[in-house]
């Protein structure tokens, strides 16, 4: 499930700011980056399963993880985790409580980034 119109899409911001804002809200990106792309993940455990809210970004100037690198944030996505296959995004039905939590997290992330940028 994609989350368009969050105020994050196509925003260009310093990696250090996105990284700090995401970490402060519980997102992680350990071992999930290369020099051009990064994915900030937020794990949601719900009685209907485990879900991941993902905020992808890519470097437009510099290399990740340098703090001064400028990254462009892409459209956040939500997926359901299936052991041992991984995260599925298409054809899933997501609980409204999980969707609401994602919307709240994304609003806080956008607000935090805006305040720091």
XYZ file of N, CA and C in Angstrom, residues 44-103:
180
model
N 5.585 -2.745 12.749
C 4.318 -2.694 13.477
C 3.855 -4.132 13.708
N 3.746 -4.520 14.973
C 3.240 -5.845 15.312
C 1.785 -5.686 15.723
N 0.926 -6.380 15.012
C -0.521 -6.295 15.204
C -1.032 -7.731 15.336
N -2.189 -7.916 15.942
C -2.689 -9.283 16.101
C -2.963 -9.977 14.761
N -3.042 -9.220 13.668
C -3.240 -9.815 12.344
C -1.929 -10.051 11.599
N -0.802 -9.741 12.232
C 0.479 -10.000 11.597
C 1.499 -8.914 11.877
N 2.643 -9.045 11.210
C 3.714 -8.062 11.326
C 3.766 -7.260 10.041
N 3.845 -5.943 10.184
C 3.819 -5.034 9.043
C 5.033 -4.116 9.099
N 5.447 -3.651 7.934
C 6.561 -2.710 7.857
C 6.146 -1.487 7.062
N 6.265 -0.334 7.696
C 6.115 0.947 7.014
C 7.505 1.327 6.537
N 7.648 1.557 5.252
C 8.962 1.838 4.675
C 8.961 3.195 3.992
N 10.025 3.956 4.299
C 10.222 5.271 3.677
C 11.536 5.198 2.897
N 11.433 5.022 1.578
C 12.644 4.941 0.763
C 13.149 6.331 0.367
N 14.448 6.411 0.134
C 15.056 7.665 -0.346
C 16.290 7.297 -1.161
N 16.711 8.228 -2.004
C 17.940 8.005 -2.764
C 18.750 9.287 -2.816
N 20.048 9.109 -2.950
C 20.971 10.240 -2.949
C 20.892 10.989 -4.274
N 20.717 12.307 -4.195
C 20.747 13.141 -5.397
C 22.036 13.958 -5.459
N 22.707 14.085 -4.291
C 23.990 14.782 -4.229
C 24.791 14.199 -3.077
N 25.901 13.524 -3.401
C 26.722 12.894 -2.382
C 26.426 11.414 -2.269
N 26.980 10.804 -1.240
C 26.803 9.375 -1.003
C 26.300 9.126 0.411
N 25.420 8.177 0.539
C 24.920 7.743 1.832
C 26.013 6.897 2.472
N 26.375 7.070 3.720
C 25.709 7.724 4.820
C 26.322 9.068 5.236
N 26.965 9.785 4.346
C 27.520 11.083 4.724
C 26.400 12.026 5.169
N 26.581 12.713 6.287
C 25.537 13.595 6.813
C 25.124 14.704 5.839
N 26.056 15.200 5.031
C 25.742 16.312 4.125
C 25.091 15.867 2.821
N 24.996 14.567 2.592
C 24.371 14.059 1.372
C 22.923 14.514 1.304
N 22.514 14.946 0.132
C 21.111 15.331 -0.085
C 20.387 14.119 -0.647
N 19.299 13.722 0.013
C 18.488 12.604 -0.455
C 17.107 13.096 -0.852
N 16.528 12.394 -1.800
C 15.147 12.675 -2.185
C 14.287 11.546 -1.633
N 13.269 11.914 -0.883
C 12.378 10.938 -0.268
C 11.344 10.511 -1.297
N 11.102 9.209 -1.332
C 10.128 8.644 -2.255
C 8.831 8.328 -1.510
N 7.831 7.872 -2.213
C 6.531 7.576 -1.623
C 6.641 6.442 -0.600
N 6.207 6.681 0.636
C 6.217 5.631 1.660
C 5.279 4.480 1.274
N 5.649 3.268 1.716
C 4.862 2.076 1.405
C 4.686 1.222 2.661
N 3.622 0.438 2.651
C 3.328 -0.470 3.755
C 3.266 -1.886 3.198
N 3.884 -2.815 3.898
C 3.854 -4.210 3.485
C 3.630 -5.126 4.671
N 3.174 -6.334 4.363
C 2.965 -7.347 5.398
C 4.088 -8.371 5.299
N 4.622 -8.739 6.452
C 5.734 -9.685 6.509
C 5.218 -11.122 6.560
N 5.826 -11.965 5.721
C 5.533 -13.391 5.713
C 6.841 -14.151 5.891
N 6.921 -14.950 6.946
C 8.112 -15.760 7.170
C 8.021 -16.990 6.286
N 9.055 -17.416 5.633
C 10.398 -16.875 5.489
C 10.576 -16.069 4.203
N 9.498 -15.708 3.553
C 9.576 -15.100 2.215
C 9.865 -13.608 2.199
N 9.436 -12.872 3.194
C 9.710 -11.441 3.228
C 8.439 -10.608 3.233
N 8.559 -9.385 2.757
C 7.478 -8.409 2.823
C 6.725 -8.358 1.486
N 5.397 -8.440 1.566
C 4.533 -8.340 0.387
C 3.767 -7.021 0.437
N 3.696 -6.357 -0.707
C 3.036 -5.053 -0.778
C 1.726 -5.097 -1.565
N 1.645 -5.937 -2.555
C 0.482 -5.991 -3.446
C -0.519 -7.044 -2.996
N -1.806 -6.758 -3.217
C -2.847 -7.725 -2.941
C -3.103 -7.997 -1.475
N -2.681 -7.111 -0.615
C -2.870 -7.284 0.824
C -4.019 -6.415 1.321
N -4.667 -6.884 2.370
C -5.662 -6.080 3.081
C -5.038 -5.720 4.417
N -4.950 -4.429 4.686
C -4.296 -3.964 5.904
C -5.338 -3.513 6.924
N -5.145 -3.873 8.193
C -6.074 -3.431 9.245
C -6.084 -1.904 9.357
N -7.248 -1.341 9.602
C -7.374 0.113 9.696
C -6.495 0.680 10.803
N -6.340 -0.051 11.896
C -5.484 0.432 12.994
C -4.040 0.583 12.530
N -3.567 -0.315 11.681
C -2.204 -0.244 11.150
C -2.087 0.940 10.191
N -3.081 1.127 9.342
C -3.075 2.262 8.404
C -3.077 3.576 9.169
N -3.898 3.668 10.209
C -3.952 4.890 11.020
C -2.607 5.167 11.687
N -1.971 4.128 12.207
C -0.671 4.292 12.846
C 0.355 4.792 11.828
N 0.314 4.248 10.622
C 1.227 4.682 9.559
C 1.001 6.150 9.212
N -0.247 6.534 9.050
C -0.549 7.939 8.731
C -0.037 8.869 9.819
